[in-house]
Coordinates of C-alpha atoms in Angstrom, one line a residue:
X25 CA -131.0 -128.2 -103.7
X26 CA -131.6 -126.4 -100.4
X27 CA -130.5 -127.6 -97.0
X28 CA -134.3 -128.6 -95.1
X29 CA -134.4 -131.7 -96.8
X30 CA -136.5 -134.8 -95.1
X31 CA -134.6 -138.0 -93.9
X32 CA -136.5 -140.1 -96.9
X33 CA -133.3 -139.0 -99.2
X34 CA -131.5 -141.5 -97.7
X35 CA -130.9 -143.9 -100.3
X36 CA -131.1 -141.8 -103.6
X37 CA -128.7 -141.1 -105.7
X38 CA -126.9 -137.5 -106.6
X39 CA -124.6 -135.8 -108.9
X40 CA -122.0 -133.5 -107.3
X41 CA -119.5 -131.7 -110.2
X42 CA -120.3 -134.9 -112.2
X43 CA -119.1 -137.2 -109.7
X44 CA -122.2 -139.9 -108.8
X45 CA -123.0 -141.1 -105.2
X46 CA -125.3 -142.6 -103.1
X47 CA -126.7 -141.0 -99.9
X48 CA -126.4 -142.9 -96.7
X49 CA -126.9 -139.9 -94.2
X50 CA -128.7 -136.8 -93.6
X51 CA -128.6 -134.8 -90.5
X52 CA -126.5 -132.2 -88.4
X53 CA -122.8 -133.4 -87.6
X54 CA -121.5 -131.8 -84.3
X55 CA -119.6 -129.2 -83.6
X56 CA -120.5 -127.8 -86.9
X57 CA -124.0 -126.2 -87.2
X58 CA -126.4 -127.2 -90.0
X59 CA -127.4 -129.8 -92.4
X60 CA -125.2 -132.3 -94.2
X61 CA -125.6 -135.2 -96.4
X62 CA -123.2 -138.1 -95.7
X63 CA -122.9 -139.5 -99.3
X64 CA -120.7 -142.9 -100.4
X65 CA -119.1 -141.9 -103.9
X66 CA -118.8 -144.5 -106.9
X67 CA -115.0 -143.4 -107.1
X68 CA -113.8 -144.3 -103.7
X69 CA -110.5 -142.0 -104.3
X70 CA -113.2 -138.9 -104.3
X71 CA -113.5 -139.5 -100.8
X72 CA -112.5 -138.7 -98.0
X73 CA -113.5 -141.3 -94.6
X74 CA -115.4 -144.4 -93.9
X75 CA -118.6 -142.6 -92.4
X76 CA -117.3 -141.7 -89.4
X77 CA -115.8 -138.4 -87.7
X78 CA -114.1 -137.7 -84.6
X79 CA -114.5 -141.0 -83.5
X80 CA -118.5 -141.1 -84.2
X81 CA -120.1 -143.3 -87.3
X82 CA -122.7 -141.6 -89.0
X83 CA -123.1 -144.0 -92.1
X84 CA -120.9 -147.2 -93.4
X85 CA -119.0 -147.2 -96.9
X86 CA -117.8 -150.2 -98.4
X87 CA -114.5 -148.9 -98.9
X88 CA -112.3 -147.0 -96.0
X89 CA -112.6 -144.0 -98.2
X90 CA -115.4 -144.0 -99.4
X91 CA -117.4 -141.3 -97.7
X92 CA -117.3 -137.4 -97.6
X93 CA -120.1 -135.1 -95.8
X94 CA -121.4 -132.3 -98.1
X95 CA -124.1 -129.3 -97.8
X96 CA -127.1 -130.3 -99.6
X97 CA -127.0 -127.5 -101.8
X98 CA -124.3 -129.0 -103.5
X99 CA -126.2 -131.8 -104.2
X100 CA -128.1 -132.5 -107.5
X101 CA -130.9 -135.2 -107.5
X102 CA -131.4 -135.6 -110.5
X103 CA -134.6 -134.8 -113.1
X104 CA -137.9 -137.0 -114.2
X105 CA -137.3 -138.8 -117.5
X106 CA -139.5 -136.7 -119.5
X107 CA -137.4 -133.4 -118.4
X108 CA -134.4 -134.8 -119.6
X109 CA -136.2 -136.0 -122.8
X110 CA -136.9 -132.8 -123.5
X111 CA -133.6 -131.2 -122.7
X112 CA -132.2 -133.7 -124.7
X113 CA -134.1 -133.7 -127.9
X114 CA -136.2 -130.6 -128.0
X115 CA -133.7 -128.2 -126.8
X116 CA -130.6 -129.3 -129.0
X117 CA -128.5 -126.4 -130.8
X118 CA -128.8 -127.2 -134.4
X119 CA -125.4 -125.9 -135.5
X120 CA -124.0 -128.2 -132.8
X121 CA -125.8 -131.5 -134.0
X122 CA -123.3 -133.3 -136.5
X123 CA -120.1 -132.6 -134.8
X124 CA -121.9 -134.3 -131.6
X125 CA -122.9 -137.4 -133.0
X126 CA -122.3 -140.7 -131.9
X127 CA -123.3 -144.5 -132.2
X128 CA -123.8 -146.8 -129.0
X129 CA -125.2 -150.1 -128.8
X130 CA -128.1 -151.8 -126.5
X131 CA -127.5 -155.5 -126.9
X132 CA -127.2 -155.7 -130.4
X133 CA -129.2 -152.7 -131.2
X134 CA -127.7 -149.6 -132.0
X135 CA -128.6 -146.3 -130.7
X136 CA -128.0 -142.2 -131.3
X137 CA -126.6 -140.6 -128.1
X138 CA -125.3 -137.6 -128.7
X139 CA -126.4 -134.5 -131.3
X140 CA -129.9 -135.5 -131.9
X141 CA -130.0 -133.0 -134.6
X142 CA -131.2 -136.1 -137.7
X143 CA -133.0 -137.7 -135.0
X144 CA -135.0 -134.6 -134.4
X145 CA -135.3 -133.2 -138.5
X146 CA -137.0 -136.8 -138.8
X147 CA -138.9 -137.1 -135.9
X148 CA -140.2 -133.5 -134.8
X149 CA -142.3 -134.8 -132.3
X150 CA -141.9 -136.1 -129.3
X151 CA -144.4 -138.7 -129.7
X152 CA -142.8 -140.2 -132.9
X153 CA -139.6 -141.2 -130.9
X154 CA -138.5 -144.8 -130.7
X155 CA -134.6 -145.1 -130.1
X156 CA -133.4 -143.0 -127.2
X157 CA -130.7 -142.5 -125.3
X158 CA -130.9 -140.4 -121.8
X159 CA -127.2 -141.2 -121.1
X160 CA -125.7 -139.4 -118.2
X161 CA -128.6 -137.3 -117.8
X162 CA -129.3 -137.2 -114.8
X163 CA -132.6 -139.0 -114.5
X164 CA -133.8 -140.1 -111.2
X165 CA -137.3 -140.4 -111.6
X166 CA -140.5 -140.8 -113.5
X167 CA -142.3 -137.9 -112.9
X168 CA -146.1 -138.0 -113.1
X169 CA -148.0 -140.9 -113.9
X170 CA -149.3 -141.0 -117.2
X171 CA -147.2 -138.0 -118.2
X172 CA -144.4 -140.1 -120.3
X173 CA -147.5 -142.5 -121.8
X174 CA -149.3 -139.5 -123.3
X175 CA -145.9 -137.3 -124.6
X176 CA -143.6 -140.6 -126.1
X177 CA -146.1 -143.8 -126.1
X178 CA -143.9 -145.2 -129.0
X179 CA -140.2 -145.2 -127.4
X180 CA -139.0 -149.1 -128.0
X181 CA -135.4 -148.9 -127.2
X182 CA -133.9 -146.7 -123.8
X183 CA -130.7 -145.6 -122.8
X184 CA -130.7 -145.1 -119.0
X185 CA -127.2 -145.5 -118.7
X186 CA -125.0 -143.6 -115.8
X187 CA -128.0 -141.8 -114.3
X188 CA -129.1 -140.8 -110.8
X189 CA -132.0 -143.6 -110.7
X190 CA -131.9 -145.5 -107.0
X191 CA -134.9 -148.2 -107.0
X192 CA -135.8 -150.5 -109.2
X193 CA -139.7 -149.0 -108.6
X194 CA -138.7 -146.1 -110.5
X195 CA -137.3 -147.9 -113.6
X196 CA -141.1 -149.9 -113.2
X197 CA -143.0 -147.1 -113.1
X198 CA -141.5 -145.3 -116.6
X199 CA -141.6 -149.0 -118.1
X200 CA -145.4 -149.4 -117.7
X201 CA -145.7 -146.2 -119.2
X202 CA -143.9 -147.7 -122.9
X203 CA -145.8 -150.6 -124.1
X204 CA -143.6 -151.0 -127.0
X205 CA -140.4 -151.1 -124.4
X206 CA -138.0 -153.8 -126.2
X207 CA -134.7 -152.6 -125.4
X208 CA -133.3 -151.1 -121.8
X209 CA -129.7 -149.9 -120.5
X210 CA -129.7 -149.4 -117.0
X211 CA -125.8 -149.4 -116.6
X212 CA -124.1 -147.7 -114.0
X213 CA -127.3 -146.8 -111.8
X214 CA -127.0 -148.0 -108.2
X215 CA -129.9 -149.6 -107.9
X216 CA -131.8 -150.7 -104.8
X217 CA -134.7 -154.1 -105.4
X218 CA -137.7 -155.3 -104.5
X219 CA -136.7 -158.3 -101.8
X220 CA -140.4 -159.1 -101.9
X221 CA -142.8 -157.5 -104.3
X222 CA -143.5 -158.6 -107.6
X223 CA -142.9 -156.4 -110.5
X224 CA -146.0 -155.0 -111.7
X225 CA -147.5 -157.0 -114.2
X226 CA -147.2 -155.9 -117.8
X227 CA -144.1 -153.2 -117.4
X228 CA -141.7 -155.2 -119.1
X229 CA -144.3 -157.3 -120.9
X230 CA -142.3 -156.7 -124.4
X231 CA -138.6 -156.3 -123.3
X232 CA -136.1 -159.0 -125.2
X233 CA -132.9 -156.9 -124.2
X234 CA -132.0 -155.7 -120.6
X235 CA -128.4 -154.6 -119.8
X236 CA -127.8 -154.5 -115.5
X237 CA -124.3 -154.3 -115.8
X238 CA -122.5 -152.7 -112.8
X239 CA -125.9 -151.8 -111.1
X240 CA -125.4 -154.1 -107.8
X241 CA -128.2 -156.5 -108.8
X242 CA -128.3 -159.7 -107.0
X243 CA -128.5 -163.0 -108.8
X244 CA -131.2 -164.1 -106.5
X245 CA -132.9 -160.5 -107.6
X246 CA -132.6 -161.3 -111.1
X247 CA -134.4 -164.1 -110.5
X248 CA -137.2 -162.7 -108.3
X249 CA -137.4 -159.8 -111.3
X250 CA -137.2 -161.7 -114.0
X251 CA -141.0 -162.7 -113.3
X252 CA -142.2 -159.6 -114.8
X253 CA -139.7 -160.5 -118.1
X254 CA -141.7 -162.6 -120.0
X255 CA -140.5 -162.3 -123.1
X256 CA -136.6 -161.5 -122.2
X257 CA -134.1 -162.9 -124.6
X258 CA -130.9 -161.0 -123.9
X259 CA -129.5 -160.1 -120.6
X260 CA -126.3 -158.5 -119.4
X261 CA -124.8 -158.4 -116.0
X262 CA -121.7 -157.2 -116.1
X263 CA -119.8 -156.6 -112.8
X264 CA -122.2 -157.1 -110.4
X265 CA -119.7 -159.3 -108.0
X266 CA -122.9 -161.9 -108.9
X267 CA -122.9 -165.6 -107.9
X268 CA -125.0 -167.6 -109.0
X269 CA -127.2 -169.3 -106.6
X270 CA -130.2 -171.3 -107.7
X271 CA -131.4 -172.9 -110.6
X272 CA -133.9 -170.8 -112.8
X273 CA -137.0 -172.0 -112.4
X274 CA -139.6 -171.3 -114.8
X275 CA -138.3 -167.6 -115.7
X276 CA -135.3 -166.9 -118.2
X277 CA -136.9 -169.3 -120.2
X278 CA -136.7 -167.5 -123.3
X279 CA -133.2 -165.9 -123.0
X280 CA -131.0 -166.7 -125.7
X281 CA -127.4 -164.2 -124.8
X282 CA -126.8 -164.2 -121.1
X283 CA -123.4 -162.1 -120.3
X284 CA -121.8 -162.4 -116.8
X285 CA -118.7 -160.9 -117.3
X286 CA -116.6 -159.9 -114.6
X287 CA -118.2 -161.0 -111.7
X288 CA -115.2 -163.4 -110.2
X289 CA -117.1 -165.7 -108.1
X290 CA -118.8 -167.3 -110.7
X291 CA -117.4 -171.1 -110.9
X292 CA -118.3 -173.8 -113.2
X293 CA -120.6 -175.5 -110.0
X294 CA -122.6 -172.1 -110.8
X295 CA -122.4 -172.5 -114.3
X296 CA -124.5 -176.0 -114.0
X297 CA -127.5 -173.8 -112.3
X298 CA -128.0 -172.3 -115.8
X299 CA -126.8 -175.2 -117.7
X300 CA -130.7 -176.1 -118.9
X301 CA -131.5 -173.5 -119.5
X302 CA -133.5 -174.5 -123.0
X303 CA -132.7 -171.3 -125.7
X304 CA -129.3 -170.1 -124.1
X305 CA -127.0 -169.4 -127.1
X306 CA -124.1 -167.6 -126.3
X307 CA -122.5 -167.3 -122.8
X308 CA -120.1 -164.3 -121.7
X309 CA -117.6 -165.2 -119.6
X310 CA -115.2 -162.9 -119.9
X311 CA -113.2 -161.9 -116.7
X312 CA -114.9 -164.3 -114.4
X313 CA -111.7 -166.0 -112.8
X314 CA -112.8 -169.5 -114.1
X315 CA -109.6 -172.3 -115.0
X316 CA -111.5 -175.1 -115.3
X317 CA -114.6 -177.0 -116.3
X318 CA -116.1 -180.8 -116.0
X319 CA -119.5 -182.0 -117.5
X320 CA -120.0 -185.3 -115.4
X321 CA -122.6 -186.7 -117.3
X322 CA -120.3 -187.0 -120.4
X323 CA -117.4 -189.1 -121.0
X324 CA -114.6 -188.7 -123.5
X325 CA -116.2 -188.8 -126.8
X326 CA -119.6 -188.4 -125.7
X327 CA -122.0 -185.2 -125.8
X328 CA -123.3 -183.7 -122.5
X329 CA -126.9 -182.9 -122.0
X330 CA -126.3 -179.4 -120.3
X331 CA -126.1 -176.2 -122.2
X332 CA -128.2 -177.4 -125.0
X333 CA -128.8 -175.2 -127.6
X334 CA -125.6 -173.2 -126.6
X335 CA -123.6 -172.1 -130.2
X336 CA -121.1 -169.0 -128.8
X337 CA -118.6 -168.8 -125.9
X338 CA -116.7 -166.3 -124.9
X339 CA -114.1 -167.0 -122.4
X340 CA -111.4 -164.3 -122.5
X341 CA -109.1 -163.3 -120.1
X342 CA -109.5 -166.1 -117.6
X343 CA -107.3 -168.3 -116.0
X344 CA -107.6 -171.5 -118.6
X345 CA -104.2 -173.0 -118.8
X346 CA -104.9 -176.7 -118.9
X347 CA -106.1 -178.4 -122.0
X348 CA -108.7 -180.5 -119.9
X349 CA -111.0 -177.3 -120.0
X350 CA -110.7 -177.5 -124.3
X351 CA -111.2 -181.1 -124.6
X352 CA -115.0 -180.6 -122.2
X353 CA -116.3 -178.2 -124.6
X354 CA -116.0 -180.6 -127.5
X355 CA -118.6 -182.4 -125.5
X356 CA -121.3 -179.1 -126.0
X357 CA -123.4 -180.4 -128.7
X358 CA -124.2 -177.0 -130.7
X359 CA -120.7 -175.3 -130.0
X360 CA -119.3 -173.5 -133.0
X361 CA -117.8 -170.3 -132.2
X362 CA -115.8 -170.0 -129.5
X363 CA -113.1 -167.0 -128.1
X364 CA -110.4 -167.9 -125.4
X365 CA -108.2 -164.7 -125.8
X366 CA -105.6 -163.4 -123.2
X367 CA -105.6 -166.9 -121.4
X368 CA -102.7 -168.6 -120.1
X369 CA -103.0 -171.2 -122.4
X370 CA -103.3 -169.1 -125.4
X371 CA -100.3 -166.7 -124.8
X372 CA -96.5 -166.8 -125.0
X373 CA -94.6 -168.1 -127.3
X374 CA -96.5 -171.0 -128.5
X375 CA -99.8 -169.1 -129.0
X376 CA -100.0 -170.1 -132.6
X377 CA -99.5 -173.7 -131.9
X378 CA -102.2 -173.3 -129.2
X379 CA -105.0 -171.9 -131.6
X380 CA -104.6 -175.0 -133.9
X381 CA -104.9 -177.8 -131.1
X382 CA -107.7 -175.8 -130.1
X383 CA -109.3 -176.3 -133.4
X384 CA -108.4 -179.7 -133.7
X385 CA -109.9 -180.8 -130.3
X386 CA -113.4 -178.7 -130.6
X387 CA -114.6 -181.1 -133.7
X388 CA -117.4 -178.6 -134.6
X389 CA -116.1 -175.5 -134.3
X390 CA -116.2 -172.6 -136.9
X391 CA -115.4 -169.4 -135.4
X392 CA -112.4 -169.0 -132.6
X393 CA -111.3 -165.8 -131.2
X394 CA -114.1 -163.9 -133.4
X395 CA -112.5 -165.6 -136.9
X396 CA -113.5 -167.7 -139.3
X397 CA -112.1 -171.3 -138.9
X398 CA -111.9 -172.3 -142.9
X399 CA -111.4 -176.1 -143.9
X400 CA -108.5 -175.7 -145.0
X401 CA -107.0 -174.6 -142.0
X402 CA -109.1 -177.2 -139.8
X403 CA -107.4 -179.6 -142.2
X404 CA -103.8 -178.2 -141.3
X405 CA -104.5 -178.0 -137.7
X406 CA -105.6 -181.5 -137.1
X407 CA -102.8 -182.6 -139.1
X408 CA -100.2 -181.1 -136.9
X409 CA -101.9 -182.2 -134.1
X410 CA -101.5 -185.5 -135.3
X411 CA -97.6 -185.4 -135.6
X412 CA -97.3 -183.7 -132.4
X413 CA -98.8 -186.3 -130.4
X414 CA -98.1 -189.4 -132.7
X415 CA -95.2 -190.8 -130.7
X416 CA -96.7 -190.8 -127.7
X417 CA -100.0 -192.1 -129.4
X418 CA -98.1 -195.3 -130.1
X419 CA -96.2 -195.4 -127.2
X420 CA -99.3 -195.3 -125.7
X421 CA -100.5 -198.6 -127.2
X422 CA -101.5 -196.5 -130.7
X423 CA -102.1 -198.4 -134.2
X424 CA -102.9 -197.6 -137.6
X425 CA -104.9 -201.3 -137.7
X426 CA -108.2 -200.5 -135.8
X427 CA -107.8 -204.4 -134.7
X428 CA -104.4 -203.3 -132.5
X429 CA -104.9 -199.9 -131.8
X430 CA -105.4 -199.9 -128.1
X431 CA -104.1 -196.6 -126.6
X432 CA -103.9 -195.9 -122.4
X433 CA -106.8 -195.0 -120.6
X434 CA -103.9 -192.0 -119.7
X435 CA -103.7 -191.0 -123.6
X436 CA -107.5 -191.1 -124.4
X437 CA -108.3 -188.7 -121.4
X438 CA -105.8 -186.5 -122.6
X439 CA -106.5 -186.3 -126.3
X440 CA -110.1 -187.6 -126.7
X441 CA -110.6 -186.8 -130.6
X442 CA -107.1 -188.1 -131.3
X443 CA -108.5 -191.6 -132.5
X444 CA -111.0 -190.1 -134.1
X445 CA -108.8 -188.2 -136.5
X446 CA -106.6 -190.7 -137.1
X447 CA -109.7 -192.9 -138.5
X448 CA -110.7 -190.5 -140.4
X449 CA -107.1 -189.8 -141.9
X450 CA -107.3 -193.3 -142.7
X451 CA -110.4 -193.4 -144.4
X452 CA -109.5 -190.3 -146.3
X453 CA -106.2 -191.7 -147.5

């Protein structure tokens, strides 16, 4: 890249010796002569200031050392998609292929990322392609309108992952040119949205899987975007520092897997905003700073109406060390798999005993932490939770005779399946 470049690169996105970063300044900074760029890296340890230098601010970081000023030569902007689609799969070494070979994943679909060599034996043509991956490319662009519609109309399932793309326009304008788009991995882009603009109509008219994690999408962009998603069934937002602030409404209707890991101001208040949504299956949670969780329009015993069709929870690495949070999602109606791992409550010594009480209190449940919960050992669990508590259940006011057995208010908000599985020990006897 030379060093007359126009103000409007402000904004985009660069590689420089493969480290990624967004430009936030270009002009001359006194006393030395010439052009610079004033780019904010991804890694703030690459950098070097906050913007600023000898006590004037040229741009703003987010971090205090997040900033350097290079030449613009040094700067690589990056390549239209169909230039790296052809770097990538026409230009491949075929004695390199198998030894670069490698399996990634877009939601739940898998994808070839590296030595396209059987990709390319079985699909010579560019315009037979469906699965790609341009990870790490470098793409920042489209290029010309109609160019990727005419050379690859039949691409279903993209890879966009860690490239130089910078507006959400850009990813538009190379989705309207793949009808059959299903599948998208924009991960690790930077990515600047539309505060007001619709998505053009029909871009994204086919896509059930979109991956934004660490892109810096808002959740009030999500929803302003998710307009042009019709048909959207999975979508991941991983690391986004997301909160969620409104309800959907009338969009994300479809979505079935919803993944908002690691963005730690999430809180279960935020968590009711999505709790109707209709087709919502599994919830990632993972990393989200959460401890604990109240459905108010359920008792003890009773089923909630929020999160209805919800089957899988992942919960790991959280801050759950009360059993309160446990005995709530026994009231989740279609719960049956459920993973809790690196928890408070489910570490230490007693993690064993910890896994069975959580099996015992979740009534329905058939998978925790990503294994099978056979009857046998549901059987064993409850059980032992049984004897555990069974002093303080009488104690408490407990009876074998249904006609006596009137436990505390205190006991049945702490263990509310405990009467339940003593009736049906009875009846079983």
């Amino acid at each position: 890249m030379n060093d007359t470049l126009t103000s409007d690169v402000v904004g985009r996105r660069v590689s420089v010796n493969g480290e990624c970063a967004t430009v936030r300044f270009h002009g001359t900074v006194p006393p030395v002569a010439g052009l610079w760029l004033g780019v904010e890296w991804d890694n703030p340890a690459r950098g070097k200031h906050d913007g600023s230098h000898e006590g004037t601010v040229y741009f703003k970081c987010s971090h205090p050392t997040g900033g350097s000023f290079i030449r613009p030569h040094k700067a690589n902007f990056g390549v239209d998609f169909l230039t790296a689609l052809r770097a990538r799969y026409e230009d491949e070494p075929e004695e390199e292929e198998d030894a670069k070979k490698q399996i990634v994943t877009i939601g739940n679909i898998p994808v070839e990322t590296i030595g396209f060599g059987s990709v390319i034996r079985k699909q010579s043509q560019l315009s037979k392609l469906r699965d790609i991956s341009l990870r790490g490319c470098a793409v920042s662009c489209a290029g010309d309108k109609g160019d990727i519609a005419s050379t690859c109309p039949n691409i279903s399932v993209v890879n966009l992952s860690q490239n130089l793309l910078s507006a959400w326009e850009e990813v538009a304008a190379i989705a309207e040119q793949l009808r059959h788009l299903e599948a998208l991995d924009l991960s690790d882009n930077k990515l600047r949205f539309p505060p007001a603009s619709p998505t053009p109509t029909g871009s994204f008219s086919a896509l059930k899987v979109l991956v934004l994690n660490s892109t810096g999408v808002t959740w009030a962009e999500v929803l302003h975007c998710a307009q042009g998603w019709p048909a959207l069934e999975e979508l991941y937002l991983k690391s986004n520092g997301i909160s969620i602030s409104e309800r959907p409404a009338d969009v994300l209707q479809l979505l079935r897997v919803l993944d908002l890991s690691s963005n730690q101001s999430i809180d279960e208040n935020q968590l009711f905003l999505i709790a109707y949504l209709p087709r919502l299956e599994r919830l990632i949670l993972s990393d989200v700073g959460i401890s604990s969780l109240h459905f108010p329009d359920a008792g003890a015993g009773s089923k909630t109406a929020m999160f209805p069709a919800l089957q899988s929870l992942v919960v790991d690495d959280n801050r759950i060390s009360q059993w309160s949070f446990i005995d709530e999602l026994d009231k989740l109606r279609s719960l049956h798999s459920l993973s809790c791992l690196r928890n408070p409550l489910t570490v230490g010594s007693a993690a064993r005993t910890s896994l069975q009480f959580i099996i015992a209190k979740i009534g329905q449940l058939r998978t925790l932490n990503r294994c099978e919960v056979r009857p046998e050992e549901r059987r064993g669990a409850e059980l032992d939770y049984r004897k555990a508590f069974g002093k303080e259940w009488k104690a408490a006011g407990g009876h074998q005779d249904p006609g006596q057995d009137r436990p505390s208010a205190a006991f049945l908000a702490a263990h509310p399946r405990y009467q339940a599985l003593c009736r049906s020990a009875i009846r079983c006897a």
